[in-house]
mmCIF file of C-alpha atoms and ligand atoms in Angstrom:
data_model
loop_
_atom_site.group_PDB
_atom_site.id
_atom_site.type_symbol
_atom_site.label_atom_id
_atom_site.label_comp_id
_atom_site.label_asym_id
_atom_site.label_seq_id
_atom_site.Cartn_x
_atom_site.Cartn_y
_atom_site.Cartn_z
ATOM 1 C CA MET A 1 -41.673 3.966 -19.315
ATOM 2 C CA ASN A 2 -40.398 4.595 -15.747
ATOM 3 C CA VAL A 3 -39.215 1.416 -14.051
ATOM 4 C CA LEU A 4 -38.404 1.205 -10.342
ATOM 5 C CA GLY A 5 -35.618 -1.336 -9.799
ATOM 6 C CA ILE A 6 -34.615 -2.971 -6.516
ATOM 7 C CA GLU A 7 -31.194 -4.548 -5.986
ATOM 8 C CA GLY A 8 -30.243 -6.351 -2.779
ATOM 9 C CA THR A 9 -28.495 -9.622 -3.627
ATOM 10 C CA ALA A 10 -25.638 -9.029 -1.167
ATOM 11 C CA TRP A 11 -24.053 -5.924 0.413
ATOM 12 C CA ASN A 12 -25.828 -3.073 -1.363
ATOM 13 C CA LEU A 13 -29.494 -2.246 -1.020
ATOM 14 C CA SER A 14 -30.172 0.089 -3.913
ATOM 15 C CA LEU A 15 -33.333 1.490 -5.512
ATOM 16 C CA SER A 16 -33.475 3.405 -8.754
ATOM 17 C CA VAL A 17 -35.920 4.761 -11.309
ATOM 18 C CA VAL A 18 -34.791 4.488 -14.936
ATOM 19 C CA ASN A 19 -36.481 5.336 -18.232
ATOM 20 C CA GLU A 20 -35.390 4.903 -21.875
ATOM 21 C CA GLU A 21 -33.242 8.060 -21.706
ATOM 22 C CA GLU A 22 -31.603 8.144 -18.313
ATOM 23 C CA VAL A 23 -31.165 7.082 -14.716
ATOM 24 C CA VAL A 24 -33.681 9.438 -13.080
ATOM 25 C CA VAL A 25 -32.782 8.764 -9.442
ATOM 26 C CA MET A 26 -30.857 6.222 -7.380
ATOM 27 C CA VAL A 27 -30.697 5.805 -3.589
ATOM 28 C CA SER A 28 -28.555 3.201 -1.816
ATOM 29 C CA GLU A 29 -27.565 1.924 1.616
ATOM 30 C CA ALA A 30 -24.502 -0.297 1.952
ATOM 31 C CA TYR A 31 -24.178 -3.053 4.543
ATOM 32 C CA LEU A 32 -20.743 -3.127 6.147
ATOM 33 C CA PRO A 33 -19.965 -6.152 8.324
ATOM 34 C CA LYS A 34 -18.643 -5.167 11.776
ATOM 35 C CA GLU A 35 -16.057 -7.900 11.476
ATOM 36 C CA GLY A 36 -15.284 -10.678 9.014
ATOM 37 C CA GLY A 37 -16.967 -10.973 5.638
ATOM 38 C CA ILE A 38 -20.619 -10.634 4.585
ATOM 39 C CA ASN A 39 -22.947 -12.479 6.937
ATOM 40 C CA PRO A 40 -26.112 -13.323 4.941
ATOM 41 C CA ARG A 41 -28.455 -13.074 7.929
ATOM 42 C CA GLU A 42 -27.025 -9.710 9.047
ATOM 43 C CA ALA A 43 -27.119 -8.406 5.480
ATOM 44 C CA SER A 44 -30.787 -9.362 5.124
ATOM 45 C CA GLN A 45 -31.577 -7.664 8.462
ATOM 46 C CA HIS A 46 -29.815 -4.550 7.173
ATOM 47 C CA HIS A 47 -31.981 -4.605 4.019
ATOM 48 C CA THR A 48 -35.157 -5.123 6.085
ATOM 49 C CA GLU A 49 -34.323 -2.144 8.294
ATOM 50 C CA LYS A 50 -33.297 0.200 5.482
ATOM 51 C CA ILE A 51 -35.893 -0.501 2.812
ATOM 52 C CA PRO A 52 -38.646 1.707 4.311
ATOM 53 C CA LEU A 53 -36.163 4.602 4.472
ATOM 54 C CA LEU A 54 -35.057 4.138 0.856
ATOM 55 C CA LEU A 55 -38.658 3.880 -0.362
ATOM 56 C CA ARG A 56 -39.445 7.127 1.406
ATOM 57 C CA LYS A 57 -36.371 8.788 -0.106
ATOM 58 C CA ILE A 58 -37.038 7.643 -3.649
ATOM 59 C CA PHE A 59 -40.703 8.645 -3.606
ATOM 60 C CA GLU A 60 -39.702 12.092 -2.306
ATOM 61 C CA LYS A 61 -37.639 12.500 -5.475
ATOM 62 C CA PHE A 62 -39.947 10.685 -7.879
ATOM 63 C CA PRO A 63 -43.747 10.533 -7.461
ATOM 64 C CA ARG A 64 -44.985 6.978 -7.001
ATOM 65 C CA ASP A 65 -47.948 7.469 -9.346
ATOM 66 C CA ARG A 66 -45.471 7.900 -12.244
ATOM 67 C CA VAL A 67 -43.879 4.467 -11.706
ATOM 68 C CA ASP A 68 -44.976 2.147 -14.539
ATOM 69 C CA ALA A 69 -43.412 -1.129 -13.391
ATOM 70 C CA ILE A 70 -41.343 -2.795 -10.675
ATOM 71 C CA ALA A 71 -38.151 -4.761 -11.377
ATOM 72 C CA PHE A 72 -36.227 -6.771 -8.787
ATOM 73 C CA SER A 73 -33.072 -8.838 -8.599
ATOM 74 C CA GLN A 74 -34.365 -12.434 -8.602
ATOM 75 C CA GLY A 75 -30.910 -14.038 -8.314
ATOM 76 C CA PRO A 76 -28.193 -15.178 -8.134
ATOM 77 C CA GLY A 77 -27.441 -13.978 -4.622
ATOM 78 C CA LEU A 78 -27.777 -14.659 -0.920
ATOM 79 C CA GLY A 79 -31.142 -16.331 -0.192
ATOM 80 C CA PRO A 80 -32.108 -14.278 2.886
ATOM 81 C CA CYS A 81 -31.269 -10.999 1.100
ATOM 82 C CA LEU A 82 -33.108 -11.964 -2.080
ATOM 83 C CA ARG A 83 -36.254 -12.761 -0.088
ATOM 84 C CA VAL A 84 -36.360 -9.293 1.510
ATOM 85 C CA THR A 85 -36.192 -7.393 -1.775
ATOM 86 C CA ALA A 86 -38.522 -9.819 -3.605
ATOM 87 C CA THR A 87 -41.133 -9.331 -0.872
ATOM 88 C CA ALA A 88 -40.845 -5.545 -1.153
ATOM 89 C CA ALA A 89 -41.140 -5.758 -4.959
ATOM 90 C CA ARG A 90 -44.271 -7.936 -4.811
ATOM 91 C CA LEU A 91 -45.852 -5.599 -2.294
ATOM 92 C CA LEU A 92 -45.153 -2.521 -4.449
ATOM 93 C CA SER A 93 -46.444 -4.247 -7.568
ATOM 94 C CA LEU A 94 -49.716 -5.123 -5.837
ATOM 95 C CA LYS A 95 -50.111 -1.775 -4.068
ATOM 96 C CA LEU A 96 -49.411 0.318 -7.182
ATOM 97 C CA SER A 97 -51.145 -2.179 -9.528
ATOM 98 C CA LYS A 98 -48.105 -2.229 -11.819
ATOM 99 C CA PRO A 99 -46.392 -5.172 -13.525
ATOM 100 C CA LEU A 100 -43.521 -7.018 -11.883
ATOM 101 C CA VAL A 101 -40.416 -8.393 -13.559
ATOM 102 C CA GLY A 102 -37.709 -10.585 -12.032
ATOM 103 C CA VAL A 103 -34.230 -9.771 -13.348
ATOM 104 C CA ASN A 104 -31.085 -11.904 -13.494
ATOM 105 C CA HIS A 105 -28.406 -9.989 -11.562
ATOM 106 C CA CYS A 106 -25.493 -10.972 -13.873
ATOM 107 C CA LEU A 107 -27.488 -10.035 -16.975
ATOM 108 C CA ALA A 108 -28.187 -6.654 -15.369
ATOM 109 C CA HIS A 109 -24.438 -5.993 -14.897
ATOM 110 C CA VAL A 110 -23.862 -6.729 -18.602
ATOM 111 C CA GLU A 111 -26.831 -4.720 -19.907
ATOM 112 C CA ILE A 112 -26.136 -1.559 -17.906
ATOM 113 C CA GLY A 113 -22.506 -1.805 -19.009
ATOM 114 C CA ARG A 114 -23.579 -1.977 -22.655
ATOM 115 C CA TRP A 115 -26.075 0.852 -22.195
ATOM 116 C CA MET A 116 -23.571 3.204 -20.554
ATOM 117 C CA THR A 117 -20.655 2.475 -22.898
ATOM 118 C CA LYS A 118 -22.517 1.807 -26.171
ATOM 119 C CA ALA A 119 -20.613 -1.464 -26.616
ATOM 120 C CA ARG A 120 -22.536 -3.563 -29.163
ATOM 121 C CA ASN A 121 -21.540 -7.181 -28.800
ATOM 122 C CA PRO A 122 -18.675 -7.484 -26.337
ATOM 123 C CA VAL A 123 -17.031 -10.297 -24.491
ATOM 124 C CA THR A 124 -17.784 -9.287 -20.896
ATOM 125 C CA LEU A 125 -15.579 -9.921 -17.894
ATOM 126 C CA TYR A 126 -17.865 -9.805 -14.855
ATOM 127 C CA VAL A 127 -15.828 -9.644 -11.650
ATOM 128 C CA SER A 128 -17.538 -9.105 -8.317
ATOM 129 C CA GLY A 129 -17.570 -10.420 -4.765
ATOM 130 C CA GLY A 130 -19.482 -13.625 -5.382
ATOM 131 C CA ASN A 131 -19.108 -14.021 -9.148
ATOM 132 C CA SER A 132 -16.328 -14.123 -11.732
ATOM 133 C CA GLN A 133 -17.388 -14.993 -15.263
ATOM 134 C CA VAL A 134 -16.428 -14.438 -18.894
ATOM 135 C CA ILE A 135 -19.734 -13.930 -20.729
ATOM 136 C CA ALA A 136 -20.693 -13.396 -24.380
ATOM 137 C CA LYS A 137 -23.880 -13.495 -26.424
ATOM 138 C CA LYS A 138 -24.147 -16.257 -28.986
ATOM 139 C CA GLY A 139 -27.285 -17.696 -30.532
ATOM 140 C CA GLY A 140 -29.839 -15.619 -28.614
ATOM 141 C CA ARG A 141 -28.399 -16.210 -25.141
ATOM 142 C CA TYR A 142 -25.589 -14.921 -23.010
ATOM 143 C CA ARG A 143 -23.285 -17.857 -22.384
ATOM 144 C CA VAL A 144 -20.591 -18.311 -19.792
ATOM 145 C CA PHE A 145 -17.322 -19.162 -21.531
ATOM 146 C CA GLY A 146 -15.263 -19.373 -18.363
ATOM 147 C CA GLU A 147 -15.816 -18.894 -14.661
ATOM 148 C CA THR A 148 -14.371 -19.427 -11.218
ATOM 149 C CA LEU A 149 -14.317 -22.992 -9.959
ATOM 150 C CA ASP A 150 -14.489 -21.842 -6.335
ATOM 151 C CA ILE A 151 -14.746 -18.276 -4.964
ATOM 152 C CA GLY A 152 -15.204 -14.978 -6.811
ATOM 153 C CA ILE A 153 -12.151 -12.750 -7.280
ATOM 154 C CA GLY A 154 -13.666 -10.028 -5.051
ATOM 155 C CA ASN A 155 -14.235 -12.553 -2.315
ATOM 156 C CA ALA A 156 -10.624 -13.785 -2.705
ATOM 157 C CA ILE A 157 -9.231 -10.239 -2.428
ATOM 158 C CA ASP A 158 -11.462 -9.486 0.584
ATOM 159 C CA LYS A 159 -10.234 -12.678 2.298
ATOM 160 C CA LEU A 160 -6.605 -11.748 1.720
ATOM 161 C CA ALA A 161 -7.283 -8.262 3.108
ATOM 162 C CA ARG A 162 -8.911 -9.748 6.220
ATOM 163 C CA SER A 163 -5.860 -11.903 6.883
ATOM 164 C CA PHE A 164 -3.849 -8.639 6.922
ATOM 165 C CA GLY A 165 -6.323 -7.333 9.537
ATOM 166 C CA LEU A 166 -7.943 -4.888 7.089
ATOM 167 C CA PRO A 167 -11.711 -4.246 7.244
ATOM 168 C CA HIS A 168 -14.271 -5.208 4.584
ATOM 169 C CA PRO A 169 -14.335 -4.502 1.642
ATOM 170 C CA GLY A 170 -10.663 -5.166 1.076
ATOM 171 C CA GLY A 171 -10.527 -4.520 -2.688
ATOM 172 C CA PRO A 172 -9.672 -0.811 -2.659
ATOM 173 C CA LYS A 173 -7.135 -1.285 0.192
ATOM 174 C CA ILE A 174 -5.347 -4.146 -1.559
ATOM 175 C CA GLU A 175 -5.202 -1.998 -4.701
ATOM 176 C CA GLN A 176 -3.482 0.844 -2.768
ATOM 177 C CA LEU A 177 -1.018 -1.565 -1.122
ATOM 178 C CA ALA A 178 -0.253 -3.231 -4.470
ATOM 179 C CA LYS A 179 0.708 0.144 -5.968
ATOM 180 C CA LYS A 180 3.630 0.227 -3.516
ATOM 181 C CA GLY A 181 4.660 -3.376 -4.172
ATOM 182 C CA GLU A 182 7.922 -4.079 -6.040
ATOM 183 C CA LYS A 183 8.892 -7.678 -5.514
ATOM 184 C CA TYR A 184 6.949 -10.437 -7.239
ATOM 185 C CA TYR A 185 6.399 -13.678 -5.341
ATOM 186 C CA GLN A 186 5.195 -16.575 -7.430
ATOM 187 C CA LEU A 187 1.662 -17.732 -6.574
ATOM 188 C CA PRO A 188 -0.335 -20.636 -8.038
ATOM 189 C CA TYR A 189 -1.605 -19.583 -11.492
ATOM 190 C CA ILE A 190 -4.673 -21.799 -11.891
ATOM 191 C CA VAL A 191 -6.445 -21.807 -15.249
ATOM 192 C CA LYS A 192 -8.122 -25.093 -16.191
ATOM 193 C CA GLY A 193 -9.510 -25.026 -19.712
ATOM 194 C CA MET A 194 -11.467 -21.762 -19.661
ATOM 195 C CA ASP A 195 -12.105 -21.787 -15.916
ATOM 196 C CA PHE A 196 -10.033 -20.341 -13.110
ATOM 197 C CA SER A 197 -9.632 -20.832 -9.376
ATOM 198 C CA PHE A 198 -8.636 -18.421 -6.609
ATOM 199 C CA SER A 199 -8.903 -20.179 -3.267
ATOM 200 C CA GLY A 200 -5.497 -21.925 -3.531
ATOM 201 C CA MET A 201 -3.920 -18.574 -4.366
ATOM 202 C CA VAL A 202 -5.413 -16.987 -1.259
ATOM 203 C CA THR A 203 -3.949 -19.740 0.941
ATOM 204 C CA ALA A 204 -0.524 -19.422 -0.709
ATOM 205 C CA ALA A 205 -0.572 -15.616 -0.348
ATOM 206 C CA GLU A 206 -1.633 -15.875 3.294
ATOM 207 C CA ARG A 207 1.360 -18.147 3.955
ATOM 208 C CA LEU A 208 3.657 -15.307 2.854
ATOM 209 C CA TYR A 209 2.232 -13.071 5.580
ATOM 210 C CA GLY A 210 4.999 -12.309 8.085
ATOM 211 C CA LYS A 211 7.711 -13.387 5.622
ATOM 212 C CA ALA A 212 7.145 -10.805 2.893
ATOM 213 C CA LYS A 213 6.033 -7.154 2.887
ATOM 214 C CA ILE A 214 2.249 -6.898 2.602
ATOM 215 C CA GLU A 215 2.670 -4.450 -0.300
ATOM 216 C CA ASP A 216 4.563 -7.146 -2.203
ATOM 217 C CA ILE A 217 1.989 -9.828 -1.352
ATOM 218 C CA ALA A 218 -0.844 -7.564 -2.552
ATOM 219 C CA PHE A 219 1.107 -6.759 -5.727
ATOM 220 C CA SER A 220 1.892 -10.434 -6.449
ATOM 221 C CA PHE A 221 -1.701 -11.438 -5.802
ATOM 222 C CA GLN A 222 -3.139 -8.839 -8.185
ATOM 223 C CA GLU A 223 -0.595 -9.548 -10.921
ATOM 224 C CA THR A 224 -1.298 -13.290 -10.818
ATOM 225 C CA ALA A 225 -5.084 -13.185 -10.464
ATOM 226 C CA PHE A 226 -5.598 -10.425 -13.046
ATOM 227 C CA ALA A 227 -3.306 -12.185 -15.549
ATOM 228 C CA MET A 228 -5.475 -15.300 -15.213
ATOM 229 C CA LEU A 229 -8.641 -13.282 -15.884
ATOM 230 C CA THR A 230 -7.046 -11.471 -18.825
ATOM 231 C CA GLU A 231 -5.840 -14.731 -20.388
ATOM 232 C CA VAL A 232 -9.297 -16.328 -20.338
ATOM 233 C CA THR A 233 -11.005 -13.143 -21.577
ATOM 234 C CA GLU A 234 -8.553 -12.936 -24.477
ATOM 235 C CA ARG A 235 -9.104 -16.566 -25.418
ATOM 236 C CA ALA A 236 -12.889 -16.067 -25.464
ATOM 237 C CA MET A 237 -12.412 -13.036 -27.762
ATOM 238 C CA ALA A 238 -10.117 -15.018 -30.084
ATOM 239 C CA TYR A 239 -12.482 -17.987 -30.208
ATOM 240 C CA LEU A 240 -15.556 -15.875 -30.927
ATOM 241 C CA GLY A 241 -13.797 -13.345 -33.166
ATOM 242 C CA TYR A 242 -15.381 -10.466 -31.192
ATOM 243 C CA ASP A 243 -13.568 -7.128 -31.182
ATOM 244 C CA GLU A 244 -15.132 -5.512 -28.114
ATOM 245 C CA MET A 245 -14.527 -6.166 -24.446
ATOM 246 C CA LEU A 246 -16.604 -4.908 -21.504
ATOM 247 C CA LEU A 247 -15.496 -4.893 -17.861
ATOM 248 C CA VAL A 248 -18.236 -4.934 -15.151
ATOM 249 C CA GLY A 249 -18.626 -5.797 -11.444
ATOM 250 C CA GLY A 250 -17.152 -4.148 -8.346
ATOM 251 C CA VAL A 251 -13.592 -5.425 -8.925
ATOM 252 C CA GLY A 252 -13.719 -3.677 -12.317
ATOM 253 C CA ALA A 253 -12.942 -0.431 -10.465
ATOM 254 C CA ASN A 254 -9.355 -1.679 -10.071
ATOM 255 C CA GLU A 255 -6.997 0.421 -12.205
ATOM 256 C CA ARG A 256 -4.402 -2.328 -12.613
ATOM 257 C CA LEU A 257 -7.016 -4.772 -13.899
ATOM 258 C CA GLN A 258 -8.330 -2.116 -16.288
ATOM 259 C CA ARG A 259 -4.837 -1.411 -17.598
ATOM 260 C CA MET A 260 -4.041 -5.099 -18.195
ATOM 261 C CA LEU A 261 -7.273 -5.609 -20.117
ATOM 262 C CA ARG A 262 -6.894 -2.380 -22.096
ATOM 263 C CA GLU A 263 -3.398 -3.402 -23.189
ATOM 264 C CA MET A 264 -4.636 -6.854 -24.192
ATOM 265 C CA CYS A 265 -7.399 -5.215 -26.264
ATOM 266 C CA GLU A 266 -4.953 -2.793 -27.906
ATOM 267 C CA ASP A 267 -2.732 -5.729 -28.912
ATOM 268 C CA ARG A 268 -5.695 -7.354 -30.666
ATOM 269 C CA ASN A 269 -7.118 -4.144 -32.174
ATOM 270 C CA ALA A 270 -10.192 -4.517 -30.027
ATOM 271 C CA LYS A 271 -12.101 -1.845 -28.102
ATOM 272 C CA PHE A 272 -12.105 -1.808 -24.301
ATOM 273 C CA PHE A 273 -15.198 -0.519 -22.460
ATOM 274 C CA ALA A 274 -15.970 0.095 -18.786
ATOM 275 C CA PRO A 275 -18.989 1.942 -17.333
ATOM 276 C CA PRO A 276 -18.633 4.725 -14.714
ATOM 277 C CA LYS A 277 -17.645 3.378 -11.289
ATOM 278 C CA GLU A 278 -21.064 3.825 -9.631
ATOM 279 C CA TYR A 279 -22.568 1.454 -12.219
ATOM 280 C CA MET A 280 -19.783 -1.144 -11.960
ATOM 281 C CA GLY A 281 -20.654 -2.654 -8.590
ATOM 282 C CA ASP A 282 -24.151 -3.708 -7.526
ATOM 283 C CA ASN A 283 -26.695 -0.931 -8.082
ATOM 284 C CA GLY A 284 -30.442 -0.470 -8.489
ATOM 285 C CA ALA A 285 -30.199 1.251 -11.892
ATOM 286 C CA MET A 286 -28.925 -1.918 -13.565
ATOM 287 C CA ILE A 287 -31.988 -3.841 -12.350
ATOM 288 C CA ALA A 288 -34.387 -1.064 -13.398
ATOM 289 C CA TYR A 289 -32.784 -0.750 -16.841
ATOM 290 C CA THR A 290 -32.746 -4.505 -17.539
ATOM 291 C CA GLY A 291 -36.325 -4.723 -16.249
ATOM 292 C CA LEU A 292 -37.242 -2.002 -18.762
ATOM 293 C CA LEU A 293 -35.603 -3.950 -21.612
ATOM 294 C CA MET A 294 -37.455 -7.096 -20.573
ATOM 295 C CA LEU A 295 -40.857 -5.397 -20.168
ATOM 296 C CA GLU A 296 -40.532 -3.696 -23.556
ATOM 297 C CA ASN A 297 -39.954 -7.148 -25.022
ATOM 298 C CA GLY A 298 -42.954 -8.811 -23.426
ATOM 299 C CA TYR A 299 -41.437 -10.238 -20.251
ATOM 300 C CA GLN A 300 -43.386 -10.101 -16.972
ATOM 301 C CA THR A 301 -43.174 -12.153 -13.804
ATOM 302 C CA PRO A 302 -46.505 -13.086 -12.246
ATOM 303 C CA ILE A 303 -46.452 -13.060 -8.414
ATOM 304 C CA GLU A 304 -46.706 -16.865 -8.246
ATOM 305 C CA LYS A 305 -43.509 -17.134 -10.312
ATOM 306 C CA SER A 306 -41.618 -14.451 -8.449
ATOM 307 C CA PHE A 307 -39.858 -16.866 -6.063
ATOM 308 C CA VAL A 308 -36.175 -16.108 -5.561
ATOM 309 C CA LYS A 309 -33.499 -18.039 -7.464
ATOM 310 C CA PRO A 310 -30.221 -18.068 -5.464
ATOM 311 C CA ASN A 311 -28.504 -20.020 -8.272
ATOM 312 C CA PHE A 312 -30.129 -18.238 -11.251
ATOM 313 C CA ARG A 313 -27.832 -18.606 -14.319
ATOM 314 C CA ILE A 314 -27.551 -15.974 -17.050
ATOM 315 C CA GLU A 315 -27.976 -18.682 -19.728
ATOM 316 C CA GLU A 316 -31.558 -19.269 -18.554
ATOM 317 C CA VAL A 317 -32.810 -15.961 -19.978
ATOM 318 C CA PRO A 318 -33.579 -15.876 -23.742
ATOM 319 C CA ILE A 319 -32.319 -12.554 -25.121
ATOM 320 C CA VAL A 320 -34.750 -11.082 -27.635
ATOM 321 C CA TRP A 321 -33.382 -7.520 -27.794
ATOM 322 C CA PRO A 322 -30.418 -6.434 -29.946
HETATM 323 P P1 AMP B 1 -19.949 -6.178 -6.412
HETATM 324 O O1 AMP B 1 -20.408 -7.436 -5.737
HETATM 325 O O2 AMP B 1 -20.031 -6.281 -7.905
HETATM 326 O O3 AMP B 1 -20.622 -4.951 -5.909
HETATM 327 O O4 AMP B 1 -18.393 -6.029 -6.057
HETATM 328 C C1 AMP B 1 -17.923 -5.987 -4.727
HETATM 329 C C2 AMP B 1 -16.461 -6.402 -4.695
HETATM 330 O O5 AMP B 1 -15.638 -5.459 -5.402
HETATM 331 C C3 AMP B 1 -15.872 -6.505 -3.292
HETATM 332 O O6 AMP B 1 -15.289 -7.783 -3.155
HETATM 333 C C4 AMP B 1 -14.822 -5.394 -3.266
HETATM 334 O O7 AMP B 1 -13.687 -5.688 -2.453
HETATM 335 C C5 AMP B 1 -14.418 -5.324 -4.719
HETATM 336 N N1 AMP B 1 -13.759 -4.067 -5.088
HETATM 337 C C6 AMP B 1 -14.229 -2.813 -4.981
HETATM 338 N N2 AMP B 1 -13.314 -1.908 -5.389
HETATM 339 C C7 AMP B 1 -12.199 -2.609 -5.764
HETATM 340 C C8 AMP B 1 -10.900 -2.271 -6.269
HETATM 341 N N3 AMP B 1 -10.544 -0.995 -6.467
HETATM 342 N N4 AMP B 1 -10.047 -3.279 -6.533
HETATM 343 C C9 AMP B 1 -10.388 -4.561 -6.347
HETATM 344 N N5 AMP B 1 -11.587 -4.951 -5.877
HETATM 345 C C10 AMP B 1 -12.492 -3.994 -5.580
HETATM 346 MG MG1 MG B 2 -22.845 -8.141 -8.646
#
């Protein structure tokens, strides 16, 4: 089965065709804010402008009459962005007379990670701009064992970068600065039960600006935030007795975060997995692949139920595949 997937929950508009064996093709257009962070209205306008171009590109590489189904990111995400891609997906489904399936964006990050790495039943750390969650499957559902109480870690890093005058996205730039950092400044380490919080840390780090070297602030921020994420991930693994860990989401590209998690896994005799970088952040292949899994297991989304779900939770989807 060849499934065309459409992702556009936030910054990346990405279309991909996937079948049981491979990612056949993927085309993407990233929205970069001129200043400040992601503006939902501007991002949705970007998606509206670029979607005809991406459809043209993908059908040049893959004939439309060989598409068997359409999958789209139904949520969570930015409302205006979700509505653009959902509309395109409905239109394609009707025009090509092929089934439609609405996919949970967080589930898609986990499933493409498992597919690419062959992890069986991991505890997943999902770290992106808007989301930060520790997820594991138990009793036929993915459940969230811990998550951010305020902003996502990616969002927190991007905010810190902006206060240094660096353009969006700040993640890769903060990582480069942190590599040159030497001095550790204590920042609020906030883990409450299994949940964590980043916004107080951002404020505290911003207050150091002008008093400390930005390399040291970036270093201290990463060390503190990543230690919090590693602690909660480890506790979920200990509680569940799982011996695999999967890292997904755009922030997962960070080498320091990967190293901390890998060392934690080595200490517990667990296996650490991370998919290739292009499948870590938001991408169309993850939606197409998860759509394929769902369709093969009897899921379909009729047009009248294809409304967007900006607060769609991963727990809402019963998991019937292994
Ligand atoms: P996503 O929403 O999953 O596509 O992830 C986007 C987020 O990943 C943005 O907040 C980026 O700043 C962040 N990001 C990308 N690369 C890195 C990196 N090397 N280190 C930290 N954060 C990163
Ligand atoms: Mg994401």
